[in-house]
mmCIF file of C-alpha atoms and ligand atoms in Angstrom:
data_model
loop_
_atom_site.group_PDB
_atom_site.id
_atom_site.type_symbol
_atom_site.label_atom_id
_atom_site.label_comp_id
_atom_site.label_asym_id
_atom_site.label_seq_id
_atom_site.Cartn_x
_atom_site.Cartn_y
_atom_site.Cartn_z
ATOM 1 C CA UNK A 1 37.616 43.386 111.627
ATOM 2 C CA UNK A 2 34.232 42.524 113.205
ATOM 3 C CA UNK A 3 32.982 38.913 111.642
ATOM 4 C CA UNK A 4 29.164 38.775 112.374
ATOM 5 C CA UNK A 5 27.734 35.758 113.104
ATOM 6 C CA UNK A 6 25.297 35.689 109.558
ATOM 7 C CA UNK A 7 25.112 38.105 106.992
ATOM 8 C CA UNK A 8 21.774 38.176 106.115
ATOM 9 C CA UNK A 9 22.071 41.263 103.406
ATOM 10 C CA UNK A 10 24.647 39.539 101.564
ATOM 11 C CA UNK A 11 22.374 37.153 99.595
ATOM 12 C CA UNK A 12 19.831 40.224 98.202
ATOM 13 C CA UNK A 13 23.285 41.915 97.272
ATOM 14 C CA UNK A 14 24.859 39.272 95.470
ATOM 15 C CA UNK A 15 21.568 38.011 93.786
ATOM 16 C CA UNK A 16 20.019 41.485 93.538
ATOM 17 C CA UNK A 17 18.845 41.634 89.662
ATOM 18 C CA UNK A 18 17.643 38.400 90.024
ATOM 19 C CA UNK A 19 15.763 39.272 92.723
ATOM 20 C CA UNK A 20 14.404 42.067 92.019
ATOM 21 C CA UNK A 21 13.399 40.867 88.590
ATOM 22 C CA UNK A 22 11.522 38.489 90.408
ATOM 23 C CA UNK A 23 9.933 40.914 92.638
ATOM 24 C CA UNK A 24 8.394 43.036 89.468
ATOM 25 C CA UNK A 25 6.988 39.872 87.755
ATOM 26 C CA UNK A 26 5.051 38.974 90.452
ATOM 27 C CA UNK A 27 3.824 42.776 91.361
ATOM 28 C CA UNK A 28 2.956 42.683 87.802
ATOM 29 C CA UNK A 29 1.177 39.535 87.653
ATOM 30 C CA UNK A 30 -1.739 40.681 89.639
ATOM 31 C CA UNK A 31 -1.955 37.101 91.715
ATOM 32 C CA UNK A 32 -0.281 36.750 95.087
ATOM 33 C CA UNK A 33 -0.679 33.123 96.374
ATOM 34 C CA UNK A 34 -0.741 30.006 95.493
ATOM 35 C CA UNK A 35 0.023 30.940 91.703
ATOM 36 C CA UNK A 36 2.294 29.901 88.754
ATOM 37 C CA UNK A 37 5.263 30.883 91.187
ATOM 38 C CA UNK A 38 4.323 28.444 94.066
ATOM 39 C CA UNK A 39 3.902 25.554 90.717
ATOM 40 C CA UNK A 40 6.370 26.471 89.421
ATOM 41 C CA UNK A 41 9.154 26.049 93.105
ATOM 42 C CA UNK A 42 7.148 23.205 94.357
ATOM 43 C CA UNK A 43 7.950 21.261 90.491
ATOM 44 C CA UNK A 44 11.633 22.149 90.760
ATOM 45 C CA UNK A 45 12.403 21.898 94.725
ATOM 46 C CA UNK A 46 10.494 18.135 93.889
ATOM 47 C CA UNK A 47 13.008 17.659 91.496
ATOM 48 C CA UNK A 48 16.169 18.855 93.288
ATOM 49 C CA UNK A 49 15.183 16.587 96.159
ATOM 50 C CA UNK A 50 14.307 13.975 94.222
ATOM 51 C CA UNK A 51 10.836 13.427 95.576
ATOM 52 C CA UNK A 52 7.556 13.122 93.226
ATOM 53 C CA UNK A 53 6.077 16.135 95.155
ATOM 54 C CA UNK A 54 6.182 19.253 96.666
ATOM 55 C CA UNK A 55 3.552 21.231 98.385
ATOM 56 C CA UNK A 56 4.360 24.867 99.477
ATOM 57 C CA UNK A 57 3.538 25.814 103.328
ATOM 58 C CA UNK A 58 3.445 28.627 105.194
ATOM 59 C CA UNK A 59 6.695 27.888 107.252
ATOM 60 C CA UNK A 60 8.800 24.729 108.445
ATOM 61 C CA UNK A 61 6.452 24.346 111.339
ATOM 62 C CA UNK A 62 3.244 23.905 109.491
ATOM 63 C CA UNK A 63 5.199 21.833 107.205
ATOM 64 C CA UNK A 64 5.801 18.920 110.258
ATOM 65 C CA UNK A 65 2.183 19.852 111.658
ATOM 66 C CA UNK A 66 0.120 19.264 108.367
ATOM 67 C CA UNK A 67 2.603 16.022 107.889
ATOM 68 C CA UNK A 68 1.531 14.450 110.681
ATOM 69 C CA UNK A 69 -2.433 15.774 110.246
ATOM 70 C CA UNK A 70 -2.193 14.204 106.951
ATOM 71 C CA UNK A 71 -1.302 10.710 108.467
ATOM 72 C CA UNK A 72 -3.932 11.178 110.820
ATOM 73 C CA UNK A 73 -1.801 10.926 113.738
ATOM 74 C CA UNK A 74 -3.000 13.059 116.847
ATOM 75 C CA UNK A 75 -4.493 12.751 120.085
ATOM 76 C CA UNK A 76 -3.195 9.312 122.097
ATOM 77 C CA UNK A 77 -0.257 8.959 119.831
ATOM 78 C CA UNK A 78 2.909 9.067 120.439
ATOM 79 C CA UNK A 79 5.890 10.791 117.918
ATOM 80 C CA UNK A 80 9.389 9.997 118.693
ATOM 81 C CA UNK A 81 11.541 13.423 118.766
ATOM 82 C CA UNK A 82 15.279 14.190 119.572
ATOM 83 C CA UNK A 83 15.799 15.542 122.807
ATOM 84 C CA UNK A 84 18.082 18.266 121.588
ATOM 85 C CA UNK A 85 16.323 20.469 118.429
ATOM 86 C CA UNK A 86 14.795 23.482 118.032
ATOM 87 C CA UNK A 87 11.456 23.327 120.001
ATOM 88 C CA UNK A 88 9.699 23.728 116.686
ATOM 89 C CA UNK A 89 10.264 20.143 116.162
ATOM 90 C CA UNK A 90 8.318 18.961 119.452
ATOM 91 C CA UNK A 91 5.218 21.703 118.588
ATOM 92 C CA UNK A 92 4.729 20.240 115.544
ATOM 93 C CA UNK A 93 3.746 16.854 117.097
ATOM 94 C CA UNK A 94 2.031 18.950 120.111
ATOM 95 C CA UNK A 95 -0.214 21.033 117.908
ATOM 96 C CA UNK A 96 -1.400 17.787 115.980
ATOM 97 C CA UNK A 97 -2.340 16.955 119.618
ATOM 98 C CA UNK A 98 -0.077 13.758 120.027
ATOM 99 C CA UNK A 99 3.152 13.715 122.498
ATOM 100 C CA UNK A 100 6.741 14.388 121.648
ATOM 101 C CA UNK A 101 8.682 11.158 122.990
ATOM 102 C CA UNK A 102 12.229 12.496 123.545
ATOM 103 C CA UNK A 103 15.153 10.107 122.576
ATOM 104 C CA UNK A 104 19.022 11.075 123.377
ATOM 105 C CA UNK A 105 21.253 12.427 120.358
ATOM 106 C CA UNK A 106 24.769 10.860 119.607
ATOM 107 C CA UNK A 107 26.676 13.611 121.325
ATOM 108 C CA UNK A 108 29.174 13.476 118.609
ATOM 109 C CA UNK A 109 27.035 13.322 115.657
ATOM 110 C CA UNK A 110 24.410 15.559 117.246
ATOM 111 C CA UNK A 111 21.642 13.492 115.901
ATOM 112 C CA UNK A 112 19.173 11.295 116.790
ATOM 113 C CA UNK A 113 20.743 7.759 118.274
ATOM 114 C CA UNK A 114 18.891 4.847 116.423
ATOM 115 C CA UNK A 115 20.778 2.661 119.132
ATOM 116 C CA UNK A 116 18.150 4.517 121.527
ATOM 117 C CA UNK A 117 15.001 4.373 119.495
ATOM 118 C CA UNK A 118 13.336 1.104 120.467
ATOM 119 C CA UNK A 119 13.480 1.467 123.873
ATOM 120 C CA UNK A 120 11.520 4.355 123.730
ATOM 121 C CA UNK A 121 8.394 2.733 120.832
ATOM 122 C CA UNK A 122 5.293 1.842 122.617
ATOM 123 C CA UNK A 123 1.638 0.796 121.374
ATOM 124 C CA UNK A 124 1.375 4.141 120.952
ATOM 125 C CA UNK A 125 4.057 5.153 119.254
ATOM 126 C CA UNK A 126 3.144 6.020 114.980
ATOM 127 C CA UNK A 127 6.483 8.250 113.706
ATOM 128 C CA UNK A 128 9.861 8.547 114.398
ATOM 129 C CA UNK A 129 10.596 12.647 113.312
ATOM 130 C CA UNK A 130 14.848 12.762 113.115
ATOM 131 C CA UNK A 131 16.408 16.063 112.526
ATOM 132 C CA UNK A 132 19.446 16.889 110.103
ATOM 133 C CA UNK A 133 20.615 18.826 112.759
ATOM 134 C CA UNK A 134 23.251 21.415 111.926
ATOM 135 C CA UNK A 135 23.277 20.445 108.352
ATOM 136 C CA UNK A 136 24.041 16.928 108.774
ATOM 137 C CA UNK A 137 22.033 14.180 107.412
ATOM 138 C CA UNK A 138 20.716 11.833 110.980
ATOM 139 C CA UNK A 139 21.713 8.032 110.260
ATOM 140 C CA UNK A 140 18.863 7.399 107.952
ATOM 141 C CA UNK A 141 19.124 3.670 107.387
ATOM 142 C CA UNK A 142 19.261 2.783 111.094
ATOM 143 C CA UNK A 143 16.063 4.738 111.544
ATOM 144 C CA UNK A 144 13.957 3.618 108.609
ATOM 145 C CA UNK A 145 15.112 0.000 109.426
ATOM 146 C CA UNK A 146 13.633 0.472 112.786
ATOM 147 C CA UNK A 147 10.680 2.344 111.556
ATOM 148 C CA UNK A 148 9.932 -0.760 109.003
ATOM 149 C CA UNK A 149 10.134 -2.926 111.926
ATOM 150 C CA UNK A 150 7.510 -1.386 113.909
ATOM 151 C CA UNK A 151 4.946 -0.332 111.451
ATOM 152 C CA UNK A 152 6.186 3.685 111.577
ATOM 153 C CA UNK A 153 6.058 6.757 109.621
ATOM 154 C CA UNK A 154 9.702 8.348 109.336
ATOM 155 C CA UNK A 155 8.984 12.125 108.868
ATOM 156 C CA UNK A 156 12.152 13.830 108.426
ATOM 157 C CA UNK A 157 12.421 17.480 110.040
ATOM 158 C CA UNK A 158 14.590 18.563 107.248
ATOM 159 C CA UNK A 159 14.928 23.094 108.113
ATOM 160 C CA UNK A 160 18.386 22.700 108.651
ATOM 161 C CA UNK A 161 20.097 20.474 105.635
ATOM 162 C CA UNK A 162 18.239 21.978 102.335
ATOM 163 C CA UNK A 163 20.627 20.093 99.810
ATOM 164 C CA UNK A 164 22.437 17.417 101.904
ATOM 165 C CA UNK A 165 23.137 14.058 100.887
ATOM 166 C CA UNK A 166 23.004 10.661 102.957
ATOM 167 C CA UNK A 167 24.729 7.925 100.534
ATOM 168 C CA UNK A 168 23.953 10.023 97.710
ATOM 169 C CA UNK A 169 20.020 11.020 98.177
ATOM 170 C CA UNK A 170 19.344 14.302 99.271
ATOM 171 C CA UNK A 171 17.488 14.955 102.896
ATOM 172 C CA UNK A 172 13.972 15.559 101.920
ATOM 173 C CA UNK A 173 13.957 12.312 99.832
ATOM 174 C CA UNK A 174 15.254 10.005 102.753
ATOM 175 C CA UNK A 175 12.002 9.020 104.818
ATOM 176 C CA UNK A 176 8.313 8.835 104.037
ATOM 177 C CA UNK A 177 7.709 12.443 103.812
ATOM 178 C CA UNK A 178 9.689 15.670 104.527
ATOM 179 C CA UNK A 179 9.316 19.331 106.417
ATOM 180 C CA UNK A 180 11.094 22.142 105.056
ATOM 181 C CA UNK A 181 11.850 25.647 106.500
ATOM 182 C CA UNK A 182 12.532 28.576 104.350
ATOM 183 C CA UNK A 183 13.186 31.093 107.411
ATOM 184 C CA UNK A 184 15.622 33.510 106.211
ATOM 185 C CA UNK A 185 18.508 32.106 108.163
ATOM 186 C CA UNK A 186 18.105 28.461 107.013
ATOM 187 C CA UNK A 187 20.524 27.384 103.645
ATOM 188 C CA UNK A 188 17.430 28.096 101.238
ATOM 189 C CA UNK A 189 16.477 30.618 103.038
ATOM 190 C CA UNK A 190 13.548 33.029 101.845
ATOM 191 C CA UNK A 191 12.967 36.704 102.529
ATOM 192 C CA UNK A 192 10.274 36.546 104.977
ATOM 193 C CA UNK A 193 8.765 33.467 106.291
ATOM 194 C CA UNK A 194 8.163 29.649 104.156
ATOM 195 C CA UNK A 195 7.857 26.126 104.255
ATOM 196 C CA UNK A 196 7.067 23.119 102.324
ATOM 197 C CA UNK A 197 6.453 19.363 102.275
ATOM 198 C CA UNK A 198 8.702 16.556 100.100
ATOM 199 C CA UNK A 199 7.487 13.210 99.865
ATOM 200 C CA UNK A 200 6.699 10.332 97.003
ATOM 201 C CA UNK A 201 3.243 9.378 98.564
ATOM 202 C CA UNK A 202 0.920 11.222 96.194
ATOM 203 C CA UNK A 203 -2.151 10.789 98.867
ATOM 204 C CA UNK A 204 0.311 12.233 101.721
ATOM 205 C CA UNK A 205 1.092 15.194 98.972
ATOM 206 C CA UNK A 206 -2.767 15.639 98.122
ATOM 207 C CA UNK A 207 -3.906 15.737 102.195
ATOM 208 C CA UNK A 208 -1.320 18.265 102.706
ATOM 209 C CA UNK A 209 -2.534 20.433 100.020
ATOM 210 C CA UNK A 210 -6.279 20.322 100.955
ATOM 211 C CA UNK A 211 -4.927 20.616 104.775
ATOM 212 C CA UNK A 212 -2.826 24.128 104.076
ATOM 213 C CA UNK A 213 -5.845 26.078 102.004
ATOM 214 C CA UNK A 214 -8.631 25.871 104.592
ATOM 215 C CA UNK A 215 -9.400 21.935 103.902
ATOM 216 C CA UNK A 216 -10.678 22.491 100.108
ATOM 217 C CA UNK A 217 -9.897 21.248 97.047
ATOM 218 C CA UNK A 218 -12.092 23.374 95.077
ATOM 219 C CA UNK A 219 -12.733 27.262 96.477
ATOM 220 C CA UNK A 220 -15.316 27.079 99.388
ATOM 221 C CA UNK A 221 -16.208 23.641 99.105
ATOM 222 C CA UNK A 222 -14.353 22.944 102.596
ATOM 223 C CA UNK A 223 -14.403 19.076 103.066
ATOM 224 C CA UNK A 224 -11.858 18.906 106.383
ATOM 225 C CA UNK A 225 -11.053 21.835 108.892
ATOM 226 C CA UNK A 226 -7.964 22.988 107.196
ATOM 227 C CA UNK A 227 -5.470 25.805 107.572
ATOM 228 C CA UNK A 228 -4.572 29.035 106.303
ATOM 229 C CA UNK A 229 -0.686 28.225 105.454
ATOM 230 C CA UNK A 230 0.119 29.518 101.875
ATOM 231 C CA UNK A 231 3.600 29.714 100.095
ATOM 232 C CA UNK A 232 2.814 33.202 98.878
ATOM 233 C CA UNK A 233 4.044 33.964 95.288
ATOM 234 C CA UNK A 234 6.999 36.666 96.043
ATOM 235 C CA UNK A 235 8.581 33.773 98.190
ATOM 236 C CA UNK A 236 8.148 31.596 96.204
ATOM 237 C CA UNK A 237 9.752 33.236 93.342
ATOM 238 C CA UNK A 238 12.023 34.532 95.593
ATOM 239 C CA UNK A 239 13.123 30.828 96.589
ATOM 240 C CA UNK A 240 13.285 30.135 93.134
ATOM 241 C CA UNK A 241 15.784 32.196 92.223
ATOM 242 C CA UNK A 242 17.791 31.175 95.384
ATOM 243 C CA UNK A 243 17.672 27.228 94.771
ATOM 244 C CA UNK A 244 19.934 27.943 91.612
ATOM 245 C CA UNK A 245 22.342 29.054 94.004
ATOM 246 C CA UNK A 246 22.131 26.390 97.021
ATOM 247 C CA UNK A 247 24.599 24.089 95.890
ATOM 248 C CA UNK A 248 27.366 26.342 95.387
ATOM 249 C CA UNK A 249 26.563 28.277 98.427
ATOM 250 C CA UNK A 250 26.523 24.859 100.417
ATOM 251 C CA UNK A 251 30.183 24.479 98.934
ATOM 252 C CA UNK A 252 31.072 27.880 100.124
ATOM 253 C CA UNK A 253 29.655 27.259 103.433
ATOM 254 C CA UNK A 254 31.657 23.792 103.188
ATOM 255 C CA UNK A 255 34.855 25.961 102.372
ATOM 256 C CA UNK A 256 34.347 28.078 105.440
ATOM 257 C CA UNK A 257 34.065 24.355 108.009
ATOM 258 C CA UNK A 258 37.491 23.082 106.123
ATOM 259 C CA UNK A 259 39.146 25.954 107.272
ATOM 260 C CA UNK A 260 37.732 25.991 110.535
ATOM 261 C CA UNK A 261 38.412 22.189 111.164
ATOM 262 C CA UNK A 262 42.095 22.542 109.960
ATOM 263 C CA UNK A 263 43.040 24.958 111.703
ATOM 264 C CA UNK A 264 41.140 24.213 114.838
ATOM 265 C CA UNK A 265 41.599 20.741 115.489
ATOM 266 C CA UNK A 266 43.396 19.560 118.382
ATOM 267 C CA UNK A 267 43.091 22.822 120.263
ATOM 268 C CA UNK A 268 43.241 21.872 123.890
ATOM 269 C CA UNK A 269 39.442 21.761 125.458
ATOM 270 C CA UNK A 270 37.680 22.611 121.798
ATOM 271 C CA UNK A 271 35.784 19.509 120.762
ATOM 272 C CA UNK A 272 34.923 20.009 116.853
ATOM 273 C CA UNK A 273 31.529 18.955 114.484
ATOM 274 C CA UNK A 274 32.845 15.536 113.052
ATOM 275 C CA UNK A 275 31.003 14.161 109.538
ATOM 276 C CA UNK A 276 29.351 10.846 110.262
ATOM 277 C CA UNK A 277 30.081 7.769 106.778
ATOM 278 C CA UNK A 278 27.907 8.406 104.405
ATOM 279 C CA UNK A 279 27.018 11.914 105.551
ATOM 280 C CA UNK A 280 27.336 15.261 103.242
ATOM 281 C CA UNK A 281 26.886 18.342 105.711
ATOM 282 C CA UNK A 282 25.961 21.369 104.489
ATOM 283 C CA UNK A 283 27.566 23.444 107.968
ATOM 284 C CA UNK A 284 23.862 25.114 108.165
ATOM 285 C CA UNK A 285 25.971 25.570 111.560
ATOM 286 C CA UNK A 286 29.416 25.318 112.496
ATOM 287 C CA UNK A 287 28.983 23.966 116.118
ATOM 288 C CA UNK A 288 31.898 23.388 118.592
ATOM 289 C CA UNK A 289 31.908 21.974 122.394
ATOM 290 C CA UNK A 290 33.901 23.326 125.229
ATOM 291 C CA UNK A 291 33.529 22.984 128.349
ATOM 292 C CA UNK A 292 33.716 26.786 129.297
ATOM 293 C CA UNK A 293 31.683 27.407 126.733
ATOM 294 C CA UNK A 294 30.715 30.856 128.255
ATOM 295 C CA UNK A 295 34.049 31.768 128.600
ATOM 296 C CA UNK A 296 34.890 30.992 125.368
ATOM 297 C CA UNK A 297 32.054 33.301 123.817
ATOM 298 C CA UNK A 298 32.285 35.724 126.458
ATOM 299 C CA UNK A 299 36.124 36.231 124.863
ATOM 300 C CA UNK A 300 34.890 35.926 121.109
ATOM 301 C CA UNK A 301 32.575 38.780 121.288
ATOM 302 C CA UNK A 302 34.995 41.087 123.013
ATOM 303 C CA UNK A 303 37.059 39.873 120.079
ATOM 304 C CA UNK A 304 34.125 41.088 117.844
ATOM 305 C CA UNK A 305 32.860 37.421 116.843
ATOM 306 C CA UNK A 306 29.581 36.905 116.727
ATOM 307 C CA UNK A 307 28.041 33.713 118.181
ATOM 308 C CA UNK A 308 25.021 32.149 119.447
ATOM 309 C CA UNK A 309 23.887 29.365 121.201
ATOM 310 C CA UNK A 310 21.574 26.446 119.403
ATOM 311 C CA UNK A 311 20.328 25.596 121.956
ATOM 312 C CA UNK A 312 20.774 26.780 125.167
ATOM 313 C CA UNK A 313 17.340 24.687 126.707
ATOM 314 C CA UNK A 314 16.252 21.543 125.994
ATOM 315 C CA UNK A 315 12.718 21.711 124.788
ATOM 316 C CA UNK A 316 12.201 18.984 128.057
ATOM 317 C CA UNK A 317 13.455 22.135 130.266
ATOM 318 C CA UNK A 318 11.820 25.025 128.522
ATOM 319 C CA UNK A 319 8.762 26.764 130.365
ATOM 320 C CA UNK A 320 6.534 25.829 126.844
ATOM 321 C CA UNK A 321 6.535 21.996 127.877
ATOM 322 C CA UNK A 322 6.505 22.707 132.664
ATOM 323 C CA UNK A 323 3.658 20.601 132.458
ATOM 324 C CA UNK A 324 5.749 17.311 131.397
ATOM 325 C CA UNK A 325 7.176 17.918 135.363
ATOM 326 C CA UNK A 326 10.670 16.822 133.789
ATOM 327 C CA UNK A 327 13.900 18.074 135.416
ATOM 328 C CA UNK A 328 17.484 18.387 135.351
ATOM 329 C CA UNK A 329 19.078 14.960 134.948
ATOM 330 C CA UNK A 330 15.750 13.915 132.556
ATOM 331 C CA UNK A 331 17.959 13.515 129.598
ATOM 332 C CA UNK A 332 21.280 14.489 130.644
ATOM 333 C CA UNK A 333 23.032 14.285 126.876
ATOM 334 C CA UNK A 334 20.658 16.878 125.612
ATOM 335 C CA UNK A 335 21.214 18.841 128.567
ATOM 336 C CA UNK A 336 25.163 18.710 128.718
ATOM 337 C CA UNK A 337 25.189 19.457 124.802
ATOM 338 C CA UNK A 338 22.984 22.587 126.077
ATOM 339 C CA UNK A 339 25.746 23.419 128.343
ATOM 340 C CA UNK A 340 28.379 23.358 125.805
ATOM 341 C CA UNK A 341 27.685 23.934 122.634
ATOM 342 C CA UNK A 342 28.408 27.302 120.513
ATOM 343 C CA UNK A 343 27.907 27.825 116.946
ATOM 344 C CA UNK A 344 30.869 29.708 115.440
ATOM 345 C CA UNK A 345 30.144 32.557 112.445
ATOM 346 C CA UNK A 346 28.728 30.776 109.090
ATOM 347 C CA UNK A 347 27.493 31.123 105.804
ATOM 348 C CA UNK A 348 28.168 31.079 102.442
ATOM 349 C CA UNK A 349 29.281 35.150 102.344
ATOM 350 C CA UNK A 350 31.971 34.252 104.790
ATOM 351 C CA UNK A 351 35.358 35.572 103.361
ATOM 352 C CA UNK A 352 38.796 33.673 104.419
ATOM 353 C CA UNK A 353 39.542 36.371 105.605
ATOM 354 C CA UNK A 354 36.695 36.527 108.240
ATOM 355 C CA UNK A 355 37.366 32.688 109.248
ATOM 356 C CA UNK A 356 41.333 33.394 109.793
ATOM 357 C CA UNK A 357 40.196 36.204 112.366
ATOM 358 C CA UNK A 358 37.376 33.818 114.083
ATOM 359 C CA UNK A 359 40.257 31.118 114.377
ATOM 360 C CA UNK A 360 42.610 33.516 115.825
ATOM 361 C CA UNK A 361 40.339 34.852 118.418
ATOM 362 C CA UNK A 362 39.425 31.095 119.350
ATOM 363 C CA UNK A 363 43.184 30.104 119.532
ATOM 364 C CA UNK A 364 44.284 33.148 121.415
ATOM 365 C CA UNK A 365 41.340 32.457 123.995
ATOM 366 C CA UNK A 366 42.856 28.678 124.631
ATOM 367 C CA UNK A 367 46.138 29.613 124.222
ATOM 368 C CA UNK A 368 47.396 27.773 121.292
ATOM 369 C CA UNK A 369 48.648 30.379 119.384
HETATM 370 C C1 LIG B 401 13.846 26.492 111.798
HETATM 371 C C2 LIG B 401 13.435 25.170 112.290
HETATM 372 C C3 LIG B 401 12.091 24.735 112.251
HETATM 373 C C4 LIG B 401 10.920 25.639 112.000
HETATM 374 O O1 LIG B 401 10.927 26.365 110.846
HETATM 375 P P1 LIG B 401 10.083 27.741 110.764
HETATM 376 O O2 LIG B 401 10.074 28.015 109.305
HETATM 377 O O3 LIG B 401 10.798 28.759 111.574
HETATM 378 O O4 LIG B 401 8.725 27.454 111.273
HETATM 379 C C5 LIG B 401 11.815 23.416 112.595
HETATM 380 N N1 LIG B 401 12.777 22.583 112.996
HETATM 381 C C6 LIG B 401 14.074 22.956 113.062
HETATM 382 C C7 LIG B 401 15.095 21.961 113.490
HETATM 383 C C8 LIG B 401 14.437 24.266 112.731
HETATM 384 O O5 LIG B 401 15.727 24.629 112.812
#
C-alpha cells in the first residue's frame, strides 16, 4: 500500500453534495465576489474564532500584508519574525516595506522563543508576528506580555492552526489581530486560493476592508491606494461548507499523531513533535527530527511514503532575502531544524491502516522492529 503524503481529493469526495450544492447556488446567484457568501463566512469564521470580525482576503499572505498596512507599519520599522516559517511570513512584513527581524524557535516546540524576543526589540521595532507552526498554538502569554511591555502589535500568522486552542481560545483570537490561509493544503483549506483577517479592533477590521477592494469604501470613491485581494464567493461558500467539518477533521488528524506518537516514541535517533501546557495542536503537520534525515526519507519513499520537507531553507538562507548578506551559522537553530526535520503523511483522510504502514516503514528503517 502506497500512503501519500496528503490526499487532497478526499475532502471534495467525502463532502461532495455539499459542495457541489454550493457550487450551483453561487453559479446561480449571478454575483461572484464579495457577496452574501463572503458575509455570510466572514460572520461565522468571526464566530468560531471568537473574534468580533472577519474580513475575507485574497490569500494568507495578503492577510499579514494588509494587517500590518492597516497599522501603518512600513518603511523604517522593524517586525519581529521566527527564523524558521514559511517565507510567506517574512514577505508579508517585506512587502509592507518594513524588515523581518528573525528570532530563534524553541527547537522542541518549533515556535517562536519569547525567552529570545527582547533581545532582539529596538526603537524600531512595532510587532512581534509568531507562527502556530505545525498546528501548534506559539506560547501566547509570554509574547503578548512582552508585546504589552514594549508598546507592540502581536499579529498572529495563524495558516497553519485553523481551530487550535491556547488555554481554551482559539488561534485567531489570541493577539491583536490574525492572518489566515485557506490554501488547499492548510486544515480549512479551500479549493483554490483564500485568506482572511480575525481581530476585535473594529478600526483594524474596517482598514483592512477598504485596504483589500482598491482602498474604497464606496465603489470608485478610492480614498487610500488599496489592493485587489477579494474572497471570491465560490470560496467562500466553499469554506463554508468546510468549517462545519474542521473540528472533527482536526480530531481525525489528532487520531492519526496518537498513533504515530505511540508507536514511535523512543525509536533510537527519531526525535518526535511534543505538545507544549496549554497547547491544543491540530497536527496541520506531523513533523519528526533525525539526524539522517535524508536517509530516513530516502528509505520511506522507496517504502512508498510520501514526505516532504517544511522547510528545507531558512528564509535568512534563501536567494529571495541574498541581500541581508547572512550566512551559515546566522541562526544556527533554524538552520539545524532545516537539516532535520521531515513531515510524516497527514490529514484527516488518513486511515489506520495507512499510519500502521508509515510506522512500519519508519521502524524497519531504524531497526526497531
Ligand atoms: C501557507 C502559509 C502562509 C501563506 O498563505 P497563502 O495562502 O499561501 O498565501 C503564510 N504563513 C505560513 C506559516 C504558511 O504556512
Amino acid at each position: 500500500m502506497n500512503v501519500p503524503f496528503l490526499d487532497l481529493q478526499a475532502p471534495y469526495n467525502e463532502l461532495k453534495s455539499e459542495i457541489d450544492a454550493a457550487h450551483a447556488r453561487c453559479m446561480a446567484s449571478g454575483w461572484y465576489i464579495m457577496g452574501a457568501e463572503c458575509a455570510a463566512f466572514e460572520q461565522e469564521f468571526a464566530a468560531y474564532c471568537g473574534t468580533r470580525h472577519c474580513v475575507g482576503v485574497g490569500n494568507g499572505l495578503e492577510a499579514l500584508h494588509l494587517i500590518l498596512r492597516a497599522y501603518g507599519i512600513g518603511s523604517g520599522d522593524e517586525v519581529i519574525v521566527p527564523s524558521n516559517t514559511y517565507i510567506a511570513t517574512w514577505l508579508a512584513v517585506s512587502y509592507a516595506g518594513a524588515s523581518p527581524v528573525p528570532v530563534e524557535p524553541d527547537p522542541v516546540t518549533f515556535n517562536l522563543d519569547p525567552t529570545r524576543i527582547e533581545a532582539a526589540i529596538t526603537p524600531r521595532t512595532k510587532a512581534i508576528m509568531p507562527v502556530h507552526l505545525y498546528g501548534q498554538p506559539a506560547d501566547m502569554d509570554a509574547i503578548n506580555a512582552i508585546a504589552r511591555r514594549h508598546g507592540l502589535k502581536v499579529v498572529e500568522d495563524n495558516a497553519q492552526a485553523q481551530g487550535a486552542r491556547y488555554k481554551g481560545r482559539r488561534t485567531g483570537a489570541l493577539g491583536d489581530a490574525a492572518g489566515i490561509s485557506f490554501y488547499p493544503g492548510k486544515n480549512l483549506g479551500a479549493f483554490g486560493d483564500g485568506g482572511a483577517v480575525t481581530t476585535d479592533d473594529p478600526e483594524i477590521a474596517e482598514r483592512v476592508r477598504i485596504l483589500r477592494n482598491y482602498g474604497s469604501r464606496k465603489k470608485y470613491f478610492n480614498e487610500v491606494m488599496g489592493y485587489n485581494s477579494r474572497l471570491d464567493e465560490l470560496q467562500a461558500a466553499f469554506l463554508r461548507v468546510k468549517l462545519t467539518r474542521l473540528d472533527e477533521w482536526n480530531a481525525r488528524r489528532t487520531k492519526i499523531a496518537q498513533a504515530y506518537v505511540e508507536a514511535l516514541a523512543g525509536v533510537a535517533g527519531l526525535e518526535m513533535p511534543r505538545q507544549a501546557e496549554g497547547c491544543e495542536h491540530v497536527w496541520h503537520l506531523f513533523v519528526v527530527r533525525h539526524a539522517s534525515r535524508d536517509k530516513l526519507q530516502a528509505h520511506l519513499t522507496e517504502a512508498g511514503v510520501g514526505t516532504l520537507i517544511h522547510y528545507p531553507v531558512p528564509p535568512h538562507l534563501s536567494g529571495a532575502y541574498s541581500e541581508l548578506g547572512l550566512r551559515p551559522g546566522a541562526y544556527p537553530i533554524a538552520e539545524s531544524l532545516a537539516d532535520s526535520v521531515l513531515s510524516l503523511p497527514m490529514g484527516p483522510h488518513m486511515t489506520q491502516a495507512q499510519a500502521e504502514v508509515v510506522i512500519e516503514a519508519v521502524r524497519s528503517m531504524t531497526g526497531s522492529t
